Amino acid sequence: MIRVSGREAITIVAPLLRTSIPLAAFPSHRLRRVGLIDAKSGERVDEALCVVMRAPRSYTGEDVVELSCHGSPALLRMVTLWIVAGGARLAAPGEFTRRAFLNGRLDLAQAEAVALMIGARTDRAVALAARALAGGLSDRVRVLRDALVDVIAGLEVALDFPEEGVGHDVGDARAAVTLLRADVERWLAAARHGRVVHDGIAVALVGPPNAGKSSLLNVLLGRDRAIVSPVPGTTRDVVEGTIALAGVPVRLLDTAGLDVPRDAIEAEGIRRSRRAMEESDLLLVVIDGSALPDQRVLEETADHARIIVRAKCDLPAHPAAAARHDAMPASAVTGEGIEALLERLAHEVEGRAAAAGDEGGIVASLRQIELLDALSKSLAAGESALEAAPLEAALVDLKDALSHTGALLGVDVGDAVLDRIFATFCLGK
Ligand SMILES: Nc1nc2c(ncn2[C@@H]2O[C@H](COP(=O)(O)OP(=O)(O)OP(=O)(O)O)[C@@H](O)[C@H]2O)c(=O)[nH]1
Ligand SMILES: [Mg+2]
């Protein structure tokens, strides 16, 4: 689909179309079939569906023409270049959404939700982004902002007319700020969980060589991703694949067996295993259930969040391995224990993304999470200033808080902030 937005959109696209009525006379928001022609040769290059959406009822709030062509990248490039030759220019990443924001079609929190929607990888992440797009976070912040303005105004009146007993009672103001801060704290917790749903978690499979890590990875992924062989030290590099558990993307990282390296390549592989281990949220520590458990790996991973897997449980168990009651038996050959392992993993994931029900689930950009955090801190500072310090001091903190709500909604944010936000979008959005 090619989208053209701006005052000249219709005039620029018109010469490229063969239509029964002129493009300028197209009814708004009606899809029509058109011929696409090479304006120079007059030759027809494609049939397309075309819609004109007139300002301000369009995504960007400007006149928009959209052409749905047959989709060959060569064709799309050709038509795009003709449109550019006619006087348009290529859109910057996120520019349509930026214009939508500047024209008041979306607030900034919603504009950021567009990027979250594009990046969503599971049904659950999509649902969270949809809620944000519908204004989930903005609505809450807007209500809080109104309440905060009331408190600030009340305190300023009290400050100006100390004798009259008008304006906010300081005790009431403090109680109001306490409630607002509690709201923000809840949103923050929900947003951090939402972030887990959006970003997913990383789970590294670690263990001694030949324990069955790669075989386990393949069964968990349901496809033959990593090389498996009876030779210890088969996996050298980190091999990964993603599955969705409890609606959360889970990146599984298969690693080189942890052992004394026999050469430089193995040493590098083991270094990468340790790095993957550090970067993971959870470890699957795989030990070969038919052999004496490797104590070093168990000790090395003791401080990590981990699930111990006694692999190859189809083979006769080694008594020392069987004695480890904290290990979950699993077999990549018979499939025994795999279902239970997936359930346990899902449970762990759910714990990290929990409270999705709280606050209806919030997903926020990292910028928004930072701002919510700053908002909560300013409210806390205002709260304690209202206890002891002069009113003026409390007002400074509360006004800081107010400016953070503004930044969340995109009130008075500068170009630099907008550049940073929209640079993360992809082209055409
Ligand atoms: N019987 C049985 N054999 C298994 C099982 N899982 C793996 N094996 C065998 O054990 C050997 C090693 O398996 P891998 O999955 O390559 O082990 P790894 O831990 O990835 O090994 P490295 O990459 O060398 O560290 C292979 O011969 C596998 O066929 C299992 O559940 N049951
Ligand atoms: Mg391997």
Tab-separated table of C-alpha atoms and ligand atoms in Angstrom:
chain	number	residue	atom	x	y	z
A	1	MET	CA	0.000	0.000	0.000
A	2	ILE	CA	1.267	3.461	-0.843
A	3	ARG	CA	0.098	6.295	1.373
A	4	VAL	CA	0.368	9.943	0.356
A	5	SER	CA	-0.483	12.598	2.925
A	6	GLY	CA	-0.592	16.385	2.724
A	7	ARG	CA	-2.368	19.252	1.070
A	8	GLU	CA	-1.123	18.328	-2.409
A	9	ALA	CA	-1.767	14.596	-2.071
A	10	ILE	CA	-4.687	14.484	-4.496
A	11	THR	CA	-3.089	16.713	-7.164
A	12	ILE	CA	0.150	14.764	-7.071
A	13	VAL	CA	-1.424	11.314	-7.375
A	14	ALA	CA	-4.133	12.223	-9.905
A	15	PRO	CA	-1.947	12.136	-13.076
A	16	LEU	CA	-0.961	8.532	-12.320
A	17	LEU	CA	-4.514	7.211	-12.305
A	18	ARG	CA	-6.991	6.288	-14.991
A	19	THR	CA	-10.406	6.793	-13.423
A	20	SER	CA	-14.008	7.282	-14.520
A	21	ILE	CA	-14.301	10.458	-12.468
A	22	PRO	CA	-11.380	12.747	-11.564
A	23	LEU	CA	-9.572	11.863	-8.339
A	24	ALA	CA	-10.448	15.288	-6.952
A	25	ALA	CA	-14.128	14.368	-7.274
A	26	PHE	CA	-13.781	11.013	-5.486
A	27	PRO	CA	-16.113	10.771	-2.521
A	28	SER	CA	-14.130	10.647	0.722
A	29	HIS	CA	-13.590	7.299	2.443
A	30	ARG	CA	-14.867	5.210	-0.524
A	31	LEU	CA	-12.703	2.551	-2.049
A	32	ARG	CA	-12.601	2.631	-5.854
A	33	ARG	CA	-10.898	0.571	-8.473
A	34	VAL	CA	-8.442	2.555	-10.609
A	35	GLY	CA	-5.908	1.963	-13.349
A	36	LEU	CA	-2.344	2.941	-12.535
A	37	ILE	CA	-0.545	4.443	-15.493
A	38	ASP	CA	2.924	5.549	-16.314
A	39	ALA	CA	2.266	9.258	-16.771
A	40	LYS	CA	5.055	9.531	-19.356
A	41	SER	CA	4.138	6.701	-21.707
A	42	GLY	CA	0.475	6.539	-20.772
A	43	GLU	CA	0.848	2.785	-20.405
A	44	ARG	CA	-1.228	0.959	-17.809
A	45	VAL	CA	1.041	-0.763	-15.242
A	46	ASP	CA	-1.414	-2.070	-12.666
A	47	GLU	CA	-4.944	-2.149	-11.331
A	48	ALA	CA	-5.234	-0.760	-7.831
A	49	LEU	CA	-7.757	0.113	-5.161
A	50	CYS	CA	-7.709	3.753	-4.262
A	51	VAL	CA	-9.214	5.660	-1.378
A	52	VAL	CA	-9.225	9.385	-0.736
A	53	MET	CA	-9.642	10.493	2.877
A	54	ARG	CA	-10.119	14.203	3.184
A	55	ALA	CA	-8.818	16.306	6.049
A	56	PRO	CA	-9.400	16.275	8.914
A	57	ARG	CA	-10.955	12.794	8.894
A	58	SER	CA	-7.825	10.816	8.129
A	59	TYR	CA	-5.031	9.160	10.075
A	60	THR	CA	-2.741	12.172	9.765
A	61	GLY	CA	-5.538	14.732	9.838
A	62	GLU	CA	-4.446	15.856	6.332
A	63	ASP	CA	-5.747	14.880	2.879
A	64	VAL	CA	-4.639	11.291	2.349
A	65	VAL	CA	-4.628	9.121	-0.776
A	66	GLU	CA	-3.930	5.425	-0.391
A	67	LEU	CA	-3.236	3.050	-3.248
A	68	SER	CA	-3.409	-0.689	-2.700
A	69	CYS	CA	-1.451	-2.195	-5.581
A	70	HIS	CA	-0.576	-5.769	-6.397
A	71	GLY	CA	2.368	-5.539	-4.116
A	72	SER	CA	5.481	-6.354	-6.093
A	73	PRO	CA	8.296	-4.365	-4.471
A	74	ALA	CA	9.469	-3.341	-7.958
A	75	LEU	CA	6.037	-1.970	-8.838
A	76	LEU	CA	5.684	-0.185	-5.501
A	77	ARG	CA	9.113	1.386	-5.899
A	78	MET	CA	8.298	2.521	-9.414
A	79	VAL	CA	4.981	4.122	-8.441
A	80	THR	CA	6.520	5.698	-5.341
A	81	LEU	CA	9.251	7.269	-7.461
A	82	TRP	CA	6.639	8.683	-9.880
A	83	ILE	CA	4.786	10.189	-6.937
A	84	VAL	CA	8.033	11.699	-5.625
A	85	ALA	CA	8.797	13.028	-9.121
A	86	GLY	CA	5.360	14.649	-9.035
A	87	GLY	CA	6.318	16.721	-6.007
A	88	ALA	CA	6.012	14.507	-2.922
A	89	ARG	CA	8.900	13.376	-0.750
A	90	LEU	CA	9.496	10.104	1.046
A	91	ALA	CA	8.136	9.992	4.585
A	92	ALA	CA	10.543	9.745	7.498
A	93	PRO	CA	10.091	6.845	9.936
A	94	GLY	CA	6.925	7.398	11.946
A	95	GLU	CA	6.165	10.629	10.109
A	96	PHE	CA	2.495	9.826	9.454
A	97	THR	CA	1.959	9.130	13.137
A	98	ARG	CA	3.950	12.231	14.041
A	99	ARG	CA	1.679	14.336	11.852
A	100	ALA	CA	-1.331	12.614	13.399
A	101	PHE	CA	-0.023	13.688	16.802
A	102	LEU	CA	0.783	17.246	15.684
A	103	ASN	CA	-2.688	17.556	14.156
A	104	GLY	CA	-4.314	16.390	17.368
A	105	ARG	CA	-5.560	13.034	16.031
A	106	LEU	CA	-3.706	11.134	18.765
A	107	ASP	CA	-2.018	12.139	21.986
A	108	LEU	CA	1.611	11.214	22.443
A	109	ALA	CA	0.877	8.179	24.613
A	110	GLN	CA	-1.349	6.814	21.838
A	111	ALA	CA	1.225	7.609	19.165
A	112	GLU	CA	3.714	5.547	21.126
A	113	ALA	CA	1.135	2.783	21.376
A	114	VAL	CA	1.228	2.563	17.563
A	115	ALA	CA	4.894	1.551	17.789
A	116	LEU	CA	4.038	-0.942	20.532
A	117	MET	CA	1.330	-2.441	18.329
A	118	ILE	CA	3.706	-2.800	15.397
A	119	GLY	CA	6.230	-4.522	17.653
A	120	ALA	CA	3.714	-6.854	19.348
A	121	ARG	CA	4.582	-10.506	18.854
A	122	THR	CA	1.862	-12.391	20.724
A	123	ASP	CA	-1.930	-12.146	21.019
A	124	ARG	CA	-1.530	-10.869	24.526
A	125	ALA	CA	0.928	-8.151	23.501
A	126	VAL	CA	-1.484	-7.115	20.750
A	127	ALA	CA	-4.331	-6.859	23.272
A	128	LEU	CA	-2.231	-4.650	25.550
A	129	ALA	CA	-1.147	-2.391	22.701
A	130	ALA	CA	-4.752	-2.122	21.508
A	131	ARG	CA	-5.775	-0.897	24.925
A	132	ALA	CA	-2.977	1.679	24.928
A	133	LEU	CA	-3.957	2.763	21.429
A	134	ALA	CA	-7.544	3.225	22.573
A	135	GLY	CA	-6.206	5.657	25.167
A	136	GLY	CA	-5.833	3.352	28.178
A	137	LEU	CA	-2.835	5.128	29.663
A	138	SER	CA	-3.691	8.602	28.359
A	139	ASP	CA	-7.155	8.543	29.938
A	140	ARG	CA	-5.745	7.661	33.312
A	141	VAL	CA	-3.014	10.297	33.110
A	142	ARG	CA	-5.498	12.925	31.986
A	143	VAL	CA	-7.756	12.273	34.996
A	144	LEU	CA	-4.751	12.445	37.294
A	145	ARG	CA	-3.581	15.647	35.656
A	146	ASP	CA	-6.963	17.293	36.270
A	147	ALA	CA	-6.921	16.253	39.908
A	148	LEU	CA	-3.388	17.573	40.286
A	149	VAL	CA	-4.318	20.909	38.748
A	150	ASP	CA	-7.132	21.174	41.320
A	151	VAL	CA	-4.743	20.522	44.194
A	152	ILE	CA	-2.177	23.025	42.894
A	153	ALA	CA	-4.813	25.699	42.289
A	154	GLY	CA	-6.268	25.143	45.762
A	155	LEU	CA	-2.866	25.456	47.397
A	156	GLU	CA	-2.043	28.610	45.472
A	157	VAL	CA	-5.253	30.223	46.638
A	158	ALA	CA	-4.446	29.187	50.212
A	159	LEU	CA	-1.006	30.734	49.787
A	160	ASP	CA	-2.366	34.005	48.428
A	161	PHE	CA	-5.063	34.399	51.066
A	162	PRO	CA	-3.655	32.781	54.181
A	163	GLU	CA	-6.093	34.540	56.524
A	164	GLU	CA	-9.338	33.856	54.733
A	165	GLY	CA	-9.354	30.092	55.113
A	166	VAL	CA	-10.091	29.658	51.407
A	167	GLY	CA	-8.400	27.293	48.997
A	168	HIS	CA	-7.265	23.800	49.861
A	169	ASP	CA	-6.790	22.650	53.391
A	170	VAL	CA	-3.190	21.369	53.490
A	171	GLY	CA	-4.211	18.102	55.128
A	172	ASP	CA	-6.788	17.457	52.381
A	173	ALA	CA	-4.260	18.316	49.686
A	174	ARG	CA	-1.809	15.883	51.161
A	175	ALA	CA	-4.420	13.125	51.293
A	176	ALA	CA	-5.272	13.810	47.648
A	177	VAL	CA	-1.614	13.622	46.604
A	178	THR	CA	-1.200	10.351	48.512
A	179	LEU	CA	-4.052	8.834	46.534
A	180	LEU	CA	-2.633	10.075	43.230
A	181	ARG	CA	0.751	8.625	44.031
A	182	ALA	CA	-0.809	5.266	44.872
A	183	ASP	CA	-2.446	5.302	41.418
A	184	VAL	CA	0.852	6.008	39.691
A	185	GLU	CA	2.583	3.269	41.664
A	186	ARG	CA	-0.052	0.776	40.525
A	187	TRP	CA	0.278	1.858	36.890
A	188	LEU	CA	4.036	1.543	37.100
A	189	ALA	CA	3.821	-2.001	38.425
A	190	ALA	CA	1.313	-2.888	35.707
A	191	ALA	CA	3.452	-1.205	33.042
A	192	ARG	CA	6.534	-3.153	34.128
A	193	HIS	CA	4.566	-6.370	33.798
A	194	GLY	CA	3.201	-5.191	30.477
A	195	ARG	CA	6.747	-4.649	29.326
A	196	VAL	CA	7.482	-8.320	30.031
A	197	VAL	CA	4.484	-9.308	27.912
A	198	HIS	CA	5.714	-7.046	25.120
A	199	ASP	CA	9.444	-7.777	25.220
A	200	GLY	CA	9.199	-11.373	26.356
A	201	ILE	CA	11.773	-13.137	28.467
A	202	ALA	CA	15.002	-14.980	27.720
A	203	VAL	CA	15.604	-18.499	28.970
A	204	ALA	CA	19.070	-20.047	28.531
A	205	LEU	CA	19.621	-23.798	28.395
A	206	VAL	CA	22.896	-24.450	30.170
A	207	GLY	CA	24.687	-27.509	31.428
A	208	PRO	CA	27.650	-29.769	30.871
A	209	PRO	CA	28.513	-30.920	27.338
A	210	ASN	CA	26.385	-33.700	25.874
A	211	ALA	CA	23.699	-33.336	28.545
A	212	GLY	CA	20.951	-33.032	25.930
A	213	LYS	CA	20.513	-29.245	25.791
A	214	SER	CA	20.202	-28.949	22.019
A	215	SER	CA	17.839	-31.933	21.860
A	216	LEU	CA	15.681	-30.272	24.502
A	217	LEU	CA	15.718	-26.970	22.605
A	218	ASN	CA	14.506	-28.741	19.472
A	219	VAL	CA	11.636	-30.481	21.282
A	220	LEU	CA	10.571	-27.279	23.025
A	221	LEU	CA	10.604	-25.385	19.723
A	222	GLY	CA	8.945	-28.255	17.900
A	223	ARG	CA	11.494	-28.085	15.097
A	224	ASP	CA	14.977	-29.186	14.319
A	225	ARG	CA	16.770	-25.942	15.131
A	226	ALA	CA	20.112	-26.985	16.678
A	227	ILE	CA	22.580	-29.683	15.659
A	228	VAL	CA	22.490	-32.715	17.954
A	229	SER	CA	25.285	-35.278	18.098
A	230	PRO	CA	26.837	-37.737	20.525
A	231	VAL	CA	30.078	-35.783	20.341
A	232	PRO	CA	30.500	-33.533	23.408
A	233	GLY	CA	31.068	-29.921	22.439
A	234	THR	CA	28.741	-29.969	19.420
A	235	THR	CA	27.160	-26.597	20.122
A	236	ARG	CA	29.660	-23.763	19.912
A	237	ASP	CA	27.628	-20.648	19.336
A	238	VAL	CA	24.417	-19.582	21.027
A	239	VAL	CA	21.460	-20.918	19.022
A	240	GLU	CA	18.054	-19.417	19.657
A	241	GLY	CA	14.396	-19.812	18.873
A	242	THR	CA	11.224	-18.229	20.234
A	243	ILE	CA	7.996	-19.774	21.491
A	244	ALA	CA	4.951	-18.130	23.064
A	245	LEU	CA	3.993	-19.235	26.559
A	246	ALA	CA	1.092	-17.698	28.460
A	247	GLY	CA	0.929	-15.081	25.713
A	248	VAL	CA	4.524	-14.000	26.298
A	249	PRO	CA	7.343	-14.441	23.773
A	250	VAL	CA	9.976	-16.707	25.306
A	251	ARG	CA	13.416	-16.691	23.690
A	252	LEU	CA	15.136	-20.006	24.257
A	253	LEU	CA	18.948	-19.846	24.037
A	254	ASP	CA	20.848	-23.084	23.555
A	255	THR	CA	24.447	-22.752	24.656
A	256	ALA	CA	27.767	-24.547	24.489
A	257	GLY	CA	28.331	-27.078	27.276
A	258	LEU	CA	30.179	-25.666	30.287
A	259	ASP	CA	33.420	-27.549	30.700
A	260	VAL	CA	37.166	-27.042	30.600
A	261	PRO	CA	37.695	-25.879	27.004
A	262	ARG	CA	39.879	-28.022	24.774
A	263	ASP	CA	40.666	-25.301	22.276
A	264	ALA	CA	40.171	-21.605	21.538
A	265	ILE	CA	36.846	-22.137	19.750
A	266	GLU	CA	35.383	-23.994	22.715
A	267	ALA	CA	36.718	-21.314	25.047
A	268	GLU	CA	34.892	-18.647	23.036
A	269	GLY	CA	31.741	-20.812	22.992
A	270	ILE	CA	31.833	-21.144	26.773
A	271	ARG	CA	32.384	-17.407	27.165
A	272	ARG	CA	29.233	-16.866	25.097
A	273	SER	CA	27.343	-19.407	27.211
A	274	ARG	CA	28.185	-17.442	30.349
A	275	ARG	CA	27.122	-14.185	28.728
A	276	ALA	CA	23.802	-15.725	27.639
A	277	MET	CA	23.387	-16.974	31.185
A	278	GLU	CA	23.832	-13.479	32.594
A	279	GLU	CA	21.463	-11.927	30.101
A	280	SER	CA	18.719	-14.470	30.705
A	281	ASP	CA	15.803	-14.082	33.050
A	282	LEU	CA	15.661	-17.781	33.777
A	283	LEU	CA	17.925	-20.792	33.269
A	284	LEU	CA	17.070	-24.328	32.282
A	285	VAL	CA	19.959	-26.210	33.857
A	286	VAL	CA	20.157	-29.448	31.912
A	287	ILE	CA	21.922	-32.429	33.438
A	288	ASP	CA	22.229	-35.864	31.893
A	289	GLY	CA	20.042	-38.050	34.118
A	290	SER	CA	21.875	-41.194	33.090
A	291	ALA	CA	25.224	-39.914	34.344
A	292	LEU	CA	26.765	-38.588	37.546
A	293	PRO	CA	25.481	-34.980	37.869
A	294	ASP	CA	28.078	-32.314	37.238
A	295	GLN	CA	28.262	-30.458	40.556
A	296	ARG	CA	30.143	-27.481	39.104
A	297	VAL	CA	27.315	-26.461	36.815
A	298	LEU	CA	24.787	-26.871	39.617
A	299	GLU	CA	26.916	-24.707	41.902
A	300	GLU	CA	27.639	-22.089	39.271
A	301	THR	CA	23.925	-21.595	38.565
A	302	ALA	CA	22.740	-21.780	42.172
A	303	ASP	CA	22.180	-18.022	42.443
A	304	HIS	CA	20.170	-17.734	39.209
A	305	ALA	CA	16.464	-18.238	38.834
A	306	ARG	CA	16.516	-21.752	37.391
A	307	ILE	CA	14.687	-24.931	36.603
A	308	ILE	CA	16.831	-28.066	36.780
A	309	VAL	CA	16.056	-30.644	34.115
A	310	ARG	CA	17.102	-34.283	34.417
A	311	ALA	CA	17.403	-35.026	30.708
A	312	LYS	CA	17.408	-38.425	28.994
A	313	CYS	CA	14.934	-39.786	31.563
A	314	ASP	CA	14.112	-42.597	29.124
A	315	LEU	CA	17.523	-44.102	29.991
A	316	PRO	CA	18.226	-45.861	33.314
A	317	ALA	CA	18.770	-43.075	35.853
A	318	HIS	CA	22.053	-42.612	37.643
A	319	PRO	CA	21.241	-42.912	41.389
A	320	ALA	CA	22.828	-39.536	42.196
A	321	ALA	CA	20.776	-37.845	39.451
A	322	ALA	CA	17.590	-39.626	40.513
A	323	ALA	CA	18.200	-38.403	44.063
A	324	ARG	CA	17.879	-34.781	42.969
A	325	HIS	CA	14.226	-34.280	43.708
A	326	ASP	CA	14.356	-30.663	42.594
A	327	ALA	CA	15.046	-31.783	39.000
A	328	MET	CA	12.275	-32.270	36.453
A	329	PRO	CA	12.671	-35.461	34.399
A	330	ALA	CA	12.399	-35.027	30.646
A	331	SER	CA	13.189	-37.015	27.536
A	332	ALA	CA	13.749	-35.569	24.104
A	333	VAL	CA	13.379	-39.071	22.678
A	334	THR	CA	10.037	-40.193	24.137
A	335	GLY	CA	8.658	-36.733	24.917
A	336	GLU	CA	8.111	-37.727	28.533
A	337	GLY	CA	8.081	-34.749	30.906
A	338	ILE	CA	8.068	-32.142	28.122
A	339	GLU	CA	4.454	-31.134	28.733
A	340	ALA	CA	5.158	-30.713	32.460
A	341	LEU	CA	8.285	-28.705	31.693
A	342	LEU	CA	6.369	-26.374	29.370
A	343	GLU	CA	3.718	-25.924	32.054
A	344	ARG	CA	6.346	-25.101	34.641
A	345	LEU	CA	7.960	-22.611	32.237
A	346	ALA	CA	4.595	-21.025	31.512
A	347	HIS	CA	4.020	-20.713	35.231
A	348	GLU	CA	7.364	-18.936	35.693
A	349	VAL	CA	6.607	-16.619	32.780
A	350	GLU	CA	3.159	-15.884	34.159
A	351	GLY	CA	4.743	-14.962	37.488
A	352	ARG	CA	6.896	-12.342	35.786
A	353	ALA	CA	4.145	-10.959	33.602
A	354	ALA	CA	1.589	-11.404	36.354
A	355	ALA	CA	-1.096	-9.035	37.413
A	356	ALA	CA	-2.148	-8.640	33.797
A	357	GLY	CA	-5.623	-8.295	35.263
A	358	ASP	CA	-4.537	-5.412	37.490
A	359	GLU	CA	-5.347	-2.061	36.037
A	360	GLY	CA	-6.515	-3.940	32.977
A	361	GLY	CA	-2.870	-4.395	31.957
A	362	ILE	CA	-0.750	-1.526	30.721
A	363	VAL	CA	1.960	-1.555	28.136
A	364	ALA	CA	4.101	1.538	27.924
A	365	SER	CA	7.205	2.687	26.141
A	366	LEU	CA	10.412	2.918	28.148
A	367	ARG	CA	10.061	6.705	27.966
A	368	GLN	CA	6.626	6.500	29.539
A	369	ILE	CA	7.853	4.186	32.261
A	370	GLU	CA	10.655	6.650	33.073
A	371	LEU	CA	8.122	9.479	33.204
A	372	LEU	CA	5.747	7.516	35.432
A	373	ASP	CA	8.660	6.852	37.737
A	374	ALA	CA	9.607	10.557	37.807
A	375	LEU	CA	5.942	11.423	38.357
A	376	SER	CA	5.718	9.118	41.337
A	377	LYS	CA	8.902	10.601	42.825
A	378	SER	CA	7.699	14.197	42.428
A	379	LEU	CA	4.364	13.310	44.012
A	380	ALA	CA	6.177	11.639	46.910
A	381	ALA	CA	8.364	14.717	47.363
A	382	GLY	CA	5.282	16.963	47.249
A	383	GLU	CA	3.574	14.729	49.760
A	384	SER	CA	6.345	15.019	52.325
A	385	ALA	CA	6.827	18.733	51.665
A	386	LEU	CA	3.147	19.235	52.488
A	387	GLU	CA	3.835	17.759	55.880
A	388	ALA	CA	6.635	20.013	57.045
A	389	ALA	CA	8.020	22.396	54.464
A	390	PRO	CA	6.497	25.737	53.443
A	391	LEU	CA	3.724	25.505	50.873
A	392	GLU	CA	5.938	27.036	48.196
A	393	ALA	CA	8.282	24.046	48.393
A	394	ALA	CA	5.444	21.576	47.982
A	395	LEU	CA	4.167	23.544	45.004
A	396	VAL	CA	7.517	23.214	43.250
A	397	ASP	CA	7.315	19.417	43.510
A	398	LEU	CA	3.679	19.268	42.490
A	399	LYS	CA	4.372	21.441	39.460
A	400	ASP	CA	7.193	19.078	38.522
A	401	ALA	CA	4.690	16.263	38.725
A	402	LEU	CA	2.336	18.252	36.523
A	403	SER	CA	5.014	18.733	33.893
A	404	HIS	CA	5.653	14.964	33.864
A	405	THR	CA	1.978	14.335	33.130
A	406	GLY	CA	2.302	16.871	30.320
A	407	ALA	CA	5.300	15.043	28.901
A	408	LEU	CA	3.352	11.764	29.002
A	409	LEU	CA	0.477	13.237	27.036
A	410	GLY	CA	2.715	15.250	24.740
A	411	VAL	CA	1.755	18.700	25.998
A	412	ASP	CA	4.600	21.127	25.233
A	413	VAL	CA	7.154	18.531	24.264
A	414	GLY	CA	9.956	19.769	22.048
A	415	ASP	CA	11.081	18.534	18.643
A	416	ALA	CA	14.024	16.708	20.163
A	417	VAL	CA	11.698	14.466	22.165
A	418	LEU	CA	9.482	13.867	19.145
A	419	ASP	CA	12.524	13.046	17.001
A	420	ARG	CA	13.592	10.470	19.535
A	421	ILE	CA	10.170	8.864	19.776
A	422	PHE	CA	9.376	8.673	16.083
A	423	ALA	CA	12.839	7.540	15.057
A	424	THR	CA	11.942	4.157	16.573
A	425	PHE	CA	9.012	3.728	14.155
A	426	CYS	CA	9.316	1.968	10.858
A	427	LEU	CA	8.884	3.692	7.534
A	428	GLY	CA	5.350	4.214	6.355
A	429	LYS	CA	3.749	4.303	9.800
B	1	LIG	N1	18.221	-41.484	25.096
B	1	LIG	C1	18.271	-40.176	24.979
B	1	LIG	N2	19.295	-39.572	24.362
B	1	LIG	C2	19.331	-38.217	24.273
B	1	LIG	C3	18.294	-37.416	24.797
B	1	LIG	N3	18.599	-36.142	24.577
B	1	LIG	C4	19.764	-36.127	23.916
B	1	LIG	N4	20.219	-37.378	23.731
B	1	LIG	C5	21.453	-37.762	23.064
B	1	LIG	O1	22.545	-37.202	23.767
B	1	LIG	C6	23.555	-36.755	22.863
B	1	LIG	C7	23.857	-35.261	23.087
B	1	LIG	O2	22.709	-34.530	22.778
B	1	LIG	P1	22.758	-32.991	22.489
B	1	LIG	O3	21.371	-32.502	22.479
B	1	LIG	O4	23.607	-32.697	21.307
B	1	LIG	O5	23.506	-32.493	23.805
B	1	LIG	P2	24.054	-31.020	24.142
B	1	LIG	O6	23.863	-30.835	25.600
B	1	LIG	O7	23.465	-30.024	23.271
B	1	LIG	O8	25.593	-31.211	23.848
B	1	LIG	P3	26.706	-30.098	23.501
B	1	LIG	O9	26.159	-29.199	22.456
B	1	LIG	O10	27.825	-30.900	23.017
B	1	LIG	O11	27.022	-29.398	24.775
B	1	LIG	C8	23.020	-37.045	21.476
B	1	LIG	O12	23.553	-38.259	21.045
B	1	LIG	C9	21.541	-37.171	21.691
B	1	LIG	O13	20.923	-38.028	20.742
B	1	LIG	C10	17.205	-38.094	25.443
B	1	LIG	O14	16.263	-37.470	25.961
B	1	LIG	N5	17.241	-39.447	25.514
B	2	MG	MG	24.298	-28.733	21.981
